PDB file of C-alpha atoms in Angstrom:
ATOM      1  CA  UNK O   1       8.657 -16.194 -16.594  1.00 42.00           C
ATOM      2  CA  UNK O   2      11.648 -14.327 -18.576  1.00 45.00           C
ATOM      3  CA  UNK O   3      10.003 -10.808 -16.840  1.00 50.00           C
ATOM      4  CA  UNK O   4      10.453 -12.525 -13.801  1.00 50.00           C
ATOM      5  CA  UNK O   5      13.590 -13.443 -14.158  1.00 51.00           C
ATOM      6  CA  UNK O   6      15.160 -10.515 -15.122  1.00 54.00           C
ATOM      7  CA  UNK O   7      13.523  -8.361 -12.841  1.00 55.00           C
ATOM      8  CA  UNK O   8      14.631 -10.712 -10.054  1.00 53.00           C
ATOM      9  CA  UNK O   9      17.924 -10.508 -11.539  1.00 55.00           C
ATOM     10  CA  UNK O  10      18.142  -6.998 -11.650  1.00 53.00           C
ATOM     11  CA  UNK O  11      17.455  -7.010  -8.460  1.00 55.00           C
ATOM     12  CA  UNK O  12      20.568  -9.409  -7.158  1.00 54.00           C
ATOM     13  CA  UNK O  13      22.659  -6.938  -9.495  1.00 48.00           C
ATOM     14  CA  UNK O  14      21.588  -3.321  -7.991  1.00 52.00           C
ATOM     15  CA  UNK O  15      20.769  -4.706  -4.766  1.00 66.00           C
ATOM     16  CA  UNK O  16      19.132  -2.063  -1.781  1.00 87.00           C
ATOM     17  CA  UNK O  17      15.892  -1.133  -1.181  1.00 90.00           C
ATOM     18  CA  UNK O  18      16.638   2.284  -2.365  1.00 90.00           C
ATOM     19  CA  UNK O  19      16.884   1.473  -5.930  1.00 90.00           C
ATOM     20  CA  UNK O  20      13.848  -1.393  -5.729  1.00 91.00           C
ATOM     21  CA  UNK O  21      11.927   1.965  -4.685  1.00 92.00           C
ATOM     22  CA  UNK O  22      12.700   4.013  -7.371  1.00 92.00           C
ATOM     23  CA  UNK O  23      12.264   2.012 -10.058  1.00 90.00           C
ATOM     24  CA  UNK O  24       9.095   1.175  -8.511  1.00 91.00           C
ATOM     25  CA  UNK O  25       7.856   4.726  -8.389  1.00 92.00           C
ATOM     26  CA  UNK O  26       9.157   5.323 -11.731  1.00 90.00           C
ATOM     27  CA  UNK O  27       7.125   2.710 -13.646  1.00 88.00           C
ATOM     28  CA  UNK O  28       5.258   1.233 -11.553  1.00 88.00           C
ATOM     29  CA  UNK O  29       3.145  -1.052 -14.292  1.00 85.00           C
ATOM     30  CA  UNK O  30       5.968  -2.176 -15.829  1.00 85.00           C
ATOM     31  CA  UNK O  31       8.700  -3.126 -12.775  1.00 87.00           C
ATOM     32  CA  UNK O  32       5.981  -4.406 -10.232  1.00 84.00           C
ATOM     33  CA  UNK O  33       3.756  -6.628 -12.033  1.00 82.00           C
ATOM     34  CA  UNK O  34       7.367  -9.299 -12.563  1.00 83.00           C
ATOM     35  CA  UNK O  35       8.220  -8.742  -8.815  1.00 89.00           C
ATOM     36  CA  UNK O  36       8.204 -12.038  -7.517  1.00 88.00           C
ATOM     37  CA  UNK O  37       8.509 -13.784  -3.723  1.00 89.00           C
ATOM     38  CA  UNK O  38      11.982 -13.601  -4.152  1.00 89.00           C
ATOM     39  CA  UNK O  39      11.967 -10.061  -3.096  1.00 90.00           C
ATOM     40  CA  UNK O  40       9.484  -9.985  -0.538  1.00 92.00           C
ATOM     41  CA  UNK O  41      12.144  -8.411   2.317  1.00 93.00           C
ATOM     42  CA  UNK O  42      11.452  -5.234   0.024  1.00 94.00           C
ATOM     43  CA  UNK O  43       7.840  -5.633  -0.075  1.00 93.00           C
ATOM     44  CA  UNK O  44       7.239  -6.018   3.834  1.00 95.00           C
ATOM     45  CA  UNK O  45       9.807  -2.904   3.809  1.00 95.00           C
ATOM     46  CA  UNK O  46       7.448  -1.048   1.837  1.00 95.00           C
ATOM     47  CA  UNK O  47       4.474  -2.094   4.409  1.00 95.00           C
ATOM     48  CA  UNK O  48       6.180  -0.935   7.205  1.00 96.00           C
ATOM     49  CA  UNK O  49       6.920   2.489   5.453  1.00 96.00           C
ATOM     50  CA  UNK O  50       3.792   3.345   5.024  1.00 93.00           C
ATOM     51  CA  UNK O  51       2.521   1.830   7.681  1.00 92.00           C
ATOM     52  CA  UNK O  52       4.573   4.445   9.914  1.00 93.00           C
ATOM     53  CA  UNK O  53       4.224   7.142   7.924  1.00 92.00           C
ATOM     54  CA  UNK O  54       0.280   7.626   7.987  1.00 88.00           C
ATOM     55  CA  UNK O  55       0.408   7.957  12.242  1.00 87.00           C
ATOM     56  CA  UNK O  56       3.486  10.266  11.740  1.00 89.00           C
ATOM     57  CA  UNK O  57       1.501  12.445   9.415  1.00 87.00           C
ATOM     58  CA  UNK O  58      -1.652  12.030  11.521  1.00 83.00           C
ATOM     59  CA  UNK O  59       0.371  12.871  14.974  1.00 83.00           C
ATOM     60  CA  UNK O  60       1.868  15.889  12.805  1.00 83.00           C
ATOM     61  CA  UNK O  61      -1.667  17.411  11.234  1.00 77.00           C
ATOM     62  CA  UNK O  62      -3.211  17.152  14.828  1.00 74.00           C
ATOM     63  CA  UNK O  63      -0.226  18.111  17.133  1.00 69.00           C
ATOM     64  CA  UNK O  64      -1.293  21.626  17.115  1.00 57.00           C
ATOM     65  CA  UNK O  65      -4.649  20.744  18.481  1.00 57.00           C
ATOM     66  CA  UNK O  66      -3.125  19.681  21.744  1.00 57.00           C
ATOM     67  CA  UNK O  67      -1.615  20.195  24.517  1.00 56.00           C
ATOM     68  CA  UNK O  68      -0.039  16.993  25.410  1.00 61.00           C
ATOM     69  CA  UNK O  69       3.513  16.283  24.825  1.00 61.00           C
ATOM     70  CA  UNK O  70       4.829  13.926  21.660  1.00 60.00           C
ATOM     71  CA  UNK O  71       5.959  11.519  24.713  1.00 62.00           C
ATOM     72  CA  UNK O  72       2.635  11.403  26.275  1.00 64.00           C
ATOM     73  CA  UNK O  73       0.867  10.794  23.105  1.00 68.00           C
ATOM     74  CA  UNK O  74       3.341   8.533  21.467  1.00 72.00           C
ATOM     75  CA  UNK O  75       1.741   5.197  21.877  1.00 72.00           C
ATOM     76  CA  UNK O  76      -1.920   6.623  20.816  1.00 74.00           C
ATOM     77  CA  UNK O  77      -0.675   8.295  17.901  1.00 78.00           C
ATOM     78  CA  UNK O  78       2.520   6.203  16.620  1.00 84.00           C
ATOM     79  CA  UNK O  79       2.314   2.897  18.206  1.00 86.00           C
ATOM     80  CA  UNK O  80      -1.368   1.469  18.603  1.00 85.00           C
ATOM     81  CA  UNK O  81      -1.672   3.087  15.177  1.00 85.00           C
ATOM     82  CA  UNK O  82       1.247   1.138  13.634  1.00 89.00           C
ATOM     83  CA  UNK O  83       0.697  -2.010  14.776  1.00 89.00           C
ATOM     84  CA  UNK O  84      -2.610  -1.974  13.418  1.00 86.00           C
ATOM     85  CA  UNK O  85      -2.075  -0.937   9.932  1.00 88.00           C
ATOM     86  CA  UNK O  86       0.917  -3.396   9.659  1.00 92.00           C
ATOM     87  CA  UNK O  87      -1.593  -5.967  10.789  1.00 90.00           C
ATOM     88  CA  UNK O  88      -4.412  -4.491   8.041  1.00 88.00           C
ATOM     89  CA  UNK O  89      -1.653  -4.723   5.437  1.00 92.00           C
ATOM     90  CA  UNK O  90      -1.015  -8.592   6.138  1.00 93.00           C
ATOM     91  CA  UNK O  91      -4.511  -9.284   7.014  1.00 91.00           C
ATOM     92  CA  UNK O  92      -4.960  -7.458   3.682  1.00 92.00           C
ATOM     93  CA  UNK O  93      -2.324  -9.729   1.575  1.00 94.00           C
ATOM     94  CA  UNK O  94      -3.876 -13.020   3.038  1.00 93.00           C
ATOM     95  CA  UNK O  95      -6.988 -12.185   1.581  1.00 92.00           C
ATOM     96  CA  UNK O  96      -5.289 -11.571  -1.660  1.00 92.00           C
ATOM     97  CA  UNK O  97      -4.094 -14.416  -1.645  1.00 92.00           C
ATOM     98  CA  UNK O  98      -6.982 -16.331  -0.777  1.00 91.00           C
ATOM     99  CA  UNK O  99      -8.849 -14.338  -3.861  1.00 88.00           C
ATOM    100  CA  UNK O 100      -5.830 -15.418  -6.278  1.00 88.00           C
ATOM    101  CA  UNK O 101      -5.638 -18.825  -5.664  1.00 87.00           C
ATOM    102  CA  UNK O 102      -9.376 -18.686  -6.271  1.00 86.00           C
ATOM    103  CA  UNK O 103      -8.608 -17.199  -9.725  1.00 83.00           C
ATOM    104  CA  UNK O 104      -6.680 -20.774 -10.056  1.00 80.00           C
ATOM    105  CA  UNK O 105      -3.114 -19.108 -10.122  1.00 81.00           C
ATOM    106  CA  UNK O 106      -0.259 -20.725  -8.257  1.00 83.00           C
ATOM    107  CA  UNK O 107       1.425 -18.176  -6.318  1.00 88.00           C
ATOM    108  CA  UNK O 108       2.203 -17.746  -2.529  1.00 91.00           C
ATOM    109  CA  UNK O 109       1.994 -15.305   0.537  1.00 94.00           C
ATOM    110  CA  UNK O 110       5.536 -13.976  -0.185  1.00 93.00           C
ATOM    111  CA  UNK O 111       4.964 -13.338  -3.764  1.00 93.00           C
ATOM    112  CA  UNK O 112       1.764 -10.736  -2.682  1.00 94.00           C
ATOM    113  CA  UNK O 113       3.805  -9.411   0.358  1.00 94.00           C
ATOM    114  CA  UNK O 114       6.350  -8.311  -3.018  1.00 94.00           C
ATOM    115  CA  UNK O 115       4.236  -7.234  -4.969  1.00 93.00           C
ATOM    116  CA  UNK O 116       1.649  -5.351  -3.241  1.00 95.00           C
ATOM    117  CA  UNK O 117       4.725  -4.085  -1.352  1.00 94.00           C
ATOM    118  CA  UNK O 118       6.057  -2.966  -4.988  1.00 93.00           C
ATOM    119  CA  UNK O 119       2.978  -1.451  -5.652  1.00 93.00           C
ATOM    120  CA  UNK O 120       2.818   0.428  -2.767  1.00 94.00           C
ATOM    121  CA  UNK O 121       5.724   2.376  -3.091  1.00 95.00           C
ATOM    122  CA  UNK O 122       3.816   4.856  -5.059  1.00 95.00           C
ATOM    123  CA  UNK O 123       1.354   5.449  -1.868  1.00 94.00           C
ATOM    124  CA  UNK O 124       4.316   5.787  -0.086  1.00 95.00           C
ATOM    125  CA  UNK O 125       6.248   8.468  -2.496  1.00 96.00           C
ATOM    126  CA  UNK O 126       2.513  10.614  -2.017  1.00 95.00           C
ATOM    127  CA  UNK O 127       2.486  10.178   1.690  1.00 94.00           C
ATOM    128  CA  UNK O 128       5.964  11.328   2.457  1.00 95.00           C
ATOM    129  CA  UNK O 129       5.541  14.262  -0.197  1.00 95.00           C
ATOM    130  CA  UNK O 130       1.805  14.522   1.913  1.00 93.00           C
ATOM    131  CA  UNK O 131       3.978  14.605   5.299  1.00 92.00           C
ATOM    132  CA  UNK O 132       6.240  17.615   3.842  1.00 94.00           C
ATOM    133  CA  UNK O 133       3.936  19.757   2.867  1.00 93.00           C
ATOM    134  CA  UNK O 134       2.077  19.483   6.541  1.00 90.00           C
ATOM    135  CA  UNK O 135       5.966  20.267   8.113  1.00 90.00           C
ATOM    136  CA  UNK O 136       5.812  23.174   5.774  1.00 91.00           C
ATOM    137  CA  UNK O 137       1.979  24.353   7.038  1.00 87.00           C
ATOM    138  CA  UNK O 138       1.318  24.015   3.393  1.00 89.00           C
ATOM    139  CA  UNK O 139      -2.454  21.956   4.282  1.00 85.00           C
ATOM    140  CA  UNK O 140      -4.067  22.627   1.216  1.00 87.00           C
ATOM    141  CA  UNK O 141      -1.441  20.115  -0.579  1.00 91.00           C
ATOM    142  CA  UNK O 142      -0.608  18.014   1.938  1.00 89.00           C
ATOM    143  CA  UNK O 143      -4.153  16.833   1.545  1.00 87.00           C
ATOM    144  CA  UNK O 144      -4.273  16.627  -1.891  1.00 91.00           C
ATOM    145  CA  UNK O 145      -1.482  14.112  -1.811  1.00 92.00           C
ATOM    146  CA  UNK O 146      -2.644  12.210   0.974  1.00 89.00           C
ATOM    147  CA  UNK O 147      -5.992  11.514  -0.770  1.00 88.00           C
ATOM    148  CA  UNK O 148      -3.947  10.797  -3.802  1.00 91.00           C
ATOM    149  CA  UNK O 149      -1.814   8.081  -1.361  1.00 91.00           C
ATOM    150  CA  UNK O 150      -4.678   6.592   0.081  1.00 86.00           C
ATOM    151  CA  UNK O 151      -6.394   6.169  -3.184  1.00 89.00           C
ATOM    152  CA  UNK O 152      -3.783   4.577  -4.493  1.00 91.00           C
ATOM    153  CA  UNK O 153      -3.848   1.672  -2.114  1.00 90.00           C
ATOM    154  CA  UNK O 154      -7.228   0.786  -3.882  1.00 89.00           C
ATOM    155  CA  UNK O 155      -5.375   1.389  -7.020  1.00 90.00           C
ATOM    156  CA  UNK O 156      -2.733  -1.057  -5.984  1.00 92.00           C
ATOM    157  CA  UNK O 157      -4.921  -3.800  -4.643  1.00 91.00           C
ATOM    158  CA  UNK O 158      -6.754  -3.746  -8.462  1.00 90.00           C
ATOM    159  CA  UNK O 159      -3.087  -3.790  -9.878  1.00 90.00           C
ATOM    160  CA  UNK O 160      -1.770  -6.711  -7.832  1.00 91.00           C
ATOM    161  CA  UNK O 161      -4.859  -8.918  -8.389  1.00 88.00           C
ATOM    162  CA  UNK O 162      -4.764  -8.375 -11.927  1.00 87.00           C
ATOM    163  CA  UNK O 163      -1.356  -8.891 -12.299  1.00 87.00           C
ATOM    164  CA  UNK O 164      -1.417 -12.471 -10.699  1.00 84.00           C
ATOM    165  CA  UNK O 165      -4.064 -13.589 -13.470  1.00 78.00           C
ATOM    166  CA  UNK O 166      -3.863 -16.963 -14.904  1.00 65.00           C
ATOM    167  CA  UNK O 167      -2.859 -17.863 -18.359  1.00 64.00           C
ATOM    168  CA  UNK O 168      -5.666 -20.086 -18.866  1.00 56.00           C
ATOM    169  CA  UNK O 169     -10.113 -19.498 -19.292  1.00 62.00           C
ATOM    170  CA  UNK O 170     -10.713 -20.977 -15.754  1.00 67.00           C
ATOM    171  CA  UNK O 171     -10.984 -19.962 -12.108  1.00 72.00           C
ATOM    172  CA  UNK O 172     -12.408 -16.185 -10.562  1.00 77.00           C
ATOM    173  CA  UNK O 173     -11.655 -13.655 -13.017  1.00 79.00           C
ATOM    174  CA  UNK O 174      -9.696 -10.690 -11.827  1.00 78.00           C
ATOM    175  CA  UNK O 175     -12.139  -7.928 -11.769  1.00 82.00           C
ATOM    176  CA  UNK O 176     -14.971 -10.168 -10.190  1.00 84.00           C
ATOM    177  CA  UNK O 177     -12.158 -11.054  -7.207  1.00 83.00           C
ATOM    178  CA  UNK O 178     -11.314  -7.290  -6.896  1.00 84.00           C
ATOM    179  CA  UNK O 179     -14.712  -6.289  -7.266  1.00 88.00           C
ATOM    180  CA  UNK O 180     -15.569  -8.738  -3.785  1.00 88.00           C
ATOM    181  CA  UNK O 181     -12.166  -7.738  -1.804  1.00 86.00           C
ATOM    182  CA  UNK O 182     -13.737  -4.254  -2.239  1.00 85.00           C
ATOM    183  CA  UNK O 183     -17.172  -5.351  -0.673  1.00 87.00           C
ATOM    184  CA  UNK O 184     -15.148  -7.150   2.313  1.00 86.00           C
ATOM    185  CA  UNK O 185     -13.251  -4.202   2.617  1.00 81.00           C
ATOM    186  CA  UNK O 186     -16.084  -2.017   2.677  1.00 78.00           C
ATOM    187  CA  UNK O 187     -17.938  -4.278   5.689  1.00 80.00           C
ATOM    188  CA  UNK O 188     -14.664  -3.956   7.138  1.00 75.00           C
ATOM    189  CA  UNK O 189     -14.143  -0.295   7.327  1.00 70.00           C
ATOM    190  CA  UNK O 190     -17.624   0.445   8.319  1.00 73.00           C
ATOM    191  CA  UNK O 191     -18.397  -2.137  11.077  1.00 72.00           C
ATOM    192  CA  UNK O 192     -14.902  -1.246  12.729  1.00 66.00           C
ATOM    193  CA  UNK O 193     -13.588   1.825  14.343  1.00 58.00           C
ATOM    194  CA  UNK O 194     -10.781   1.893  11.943  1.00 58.00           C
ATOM    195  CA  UNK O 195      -8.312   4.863  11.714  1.00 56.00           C
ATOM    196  CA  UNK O 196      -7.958   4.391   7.791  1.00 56.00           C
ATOM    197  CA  UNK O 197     -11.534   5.573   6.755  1.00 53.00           C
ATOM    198  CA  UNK O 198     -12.137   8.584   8.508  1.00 54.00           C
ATOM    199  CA  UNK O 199      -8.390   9.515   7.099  1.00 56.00           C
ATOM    200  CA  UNK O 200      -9.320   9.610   3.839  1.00 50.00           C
ATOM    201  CA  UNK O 201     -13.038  10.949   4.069  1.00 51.00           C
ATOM    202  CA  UNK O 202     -11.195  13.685   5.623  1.00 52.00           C
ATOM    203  CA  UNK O 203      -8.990  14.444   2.929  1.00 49.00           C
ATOM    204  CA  UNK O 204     -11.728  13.848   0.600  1.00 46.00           C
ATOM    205  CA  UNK O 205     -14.278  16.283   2.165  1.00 47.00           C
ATOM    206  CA  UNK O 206     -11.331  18.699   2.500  1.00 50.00           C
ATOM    207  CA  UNK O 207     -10.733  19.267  -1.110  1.00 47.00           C
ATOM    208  CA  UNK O 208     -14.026  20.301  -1.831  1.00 44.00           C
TER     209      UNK O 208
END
């Protein structure tokens, strides 16, 4: 509770999302894992981030393979796109949650919204880095970095459900509760037409 605490409180004293995100970047293990529901404003922050940053860099890395205007292709590429990773990311927390309270831990939806929001930021930092190397027709490591994003949101999910363990010998443990969000993840992915998995299989295959 006295990481909590103080992280809260350092909060309230350097207040702005600014500095939440680089400390969050910066050690990521250390400042995230005593981010608590308190701050959630900065975690759904974070969500919407990167939730508008993967169509940007989509629209971006395809643009040149048409001939349709930004205007015209706006609501494919930007909109329909945002609204449903923002949706993924909450539909994502929920189950968190659902997965940590069966781990017997007492926390609540704005306390995951935090901290997988906290961790996060890290996808976020790759993504925009990702989006600046496209602008600069540098592909080769825009891609890297975009596979490093996305595979940090798995990285993240392990990370937030491990850092909501309980105390005590009773309840899911953490890796067995990871280890199933994965499967529903997986079932997810591949009986929808989701933009998210063919995103990174393409940066995947790309670097090889």
């Amino acid at each position: 509770m006295n990481g909590q605490g103080s992280t809260t409180a350092r909060l309230k004293k350097n207040s702005g999302y600014p500095r939440f995100f680089m400390r969050s970047i910066k050690r990521p293990m250390l400042f995230c894992q005593d981010v608590t529901g308190e701050d959630k404003h900065y975690g759904i922050t974070s969500l919407l981030i990167v939730s508008i940053l993967i169509p940007i860099l989509t629209l971006v890395q395809n643009h040149s393979n048409t001939t349709q205007s930004l205007v015209d292709t706006l609501p494919a590429t930007i909109i329909i796109p945002f609204v449903y990773h923002i949706s993924f990311f909450f539909v994502l927390c929920l189950t968190i949650l659902v997965f940590i309270r069966l781990m017997k831990t007492d926390y609540h939806f704005g306390d995951v919204l935090a901290r997988f929001g906290s961790f996060l930021n890290v996808s976020i930092f790759f993504t925009a880095i990702s989006l600046l190397f496209q602008l600069l027709t540098m592909s080769t490591l825009s891609t890297f970095c975009l596979f490093l994003a996305l595979l940090h949101v798995l990285v993240a999910i392990a990370y937030t459900m491990h850092s909501f363990k309980a105390p005590f010998k009773t309840g899911l443990d953490p890796i067995y509760a990871t280890l199933a969000l994965y499967v529903l993840l997986g079932l997810w992915f591949t009986s929808t037409s989701d933009p998210i998995t063919p995103l990174f299989l393409q940066s995947l295959l790309q670097m090889f």
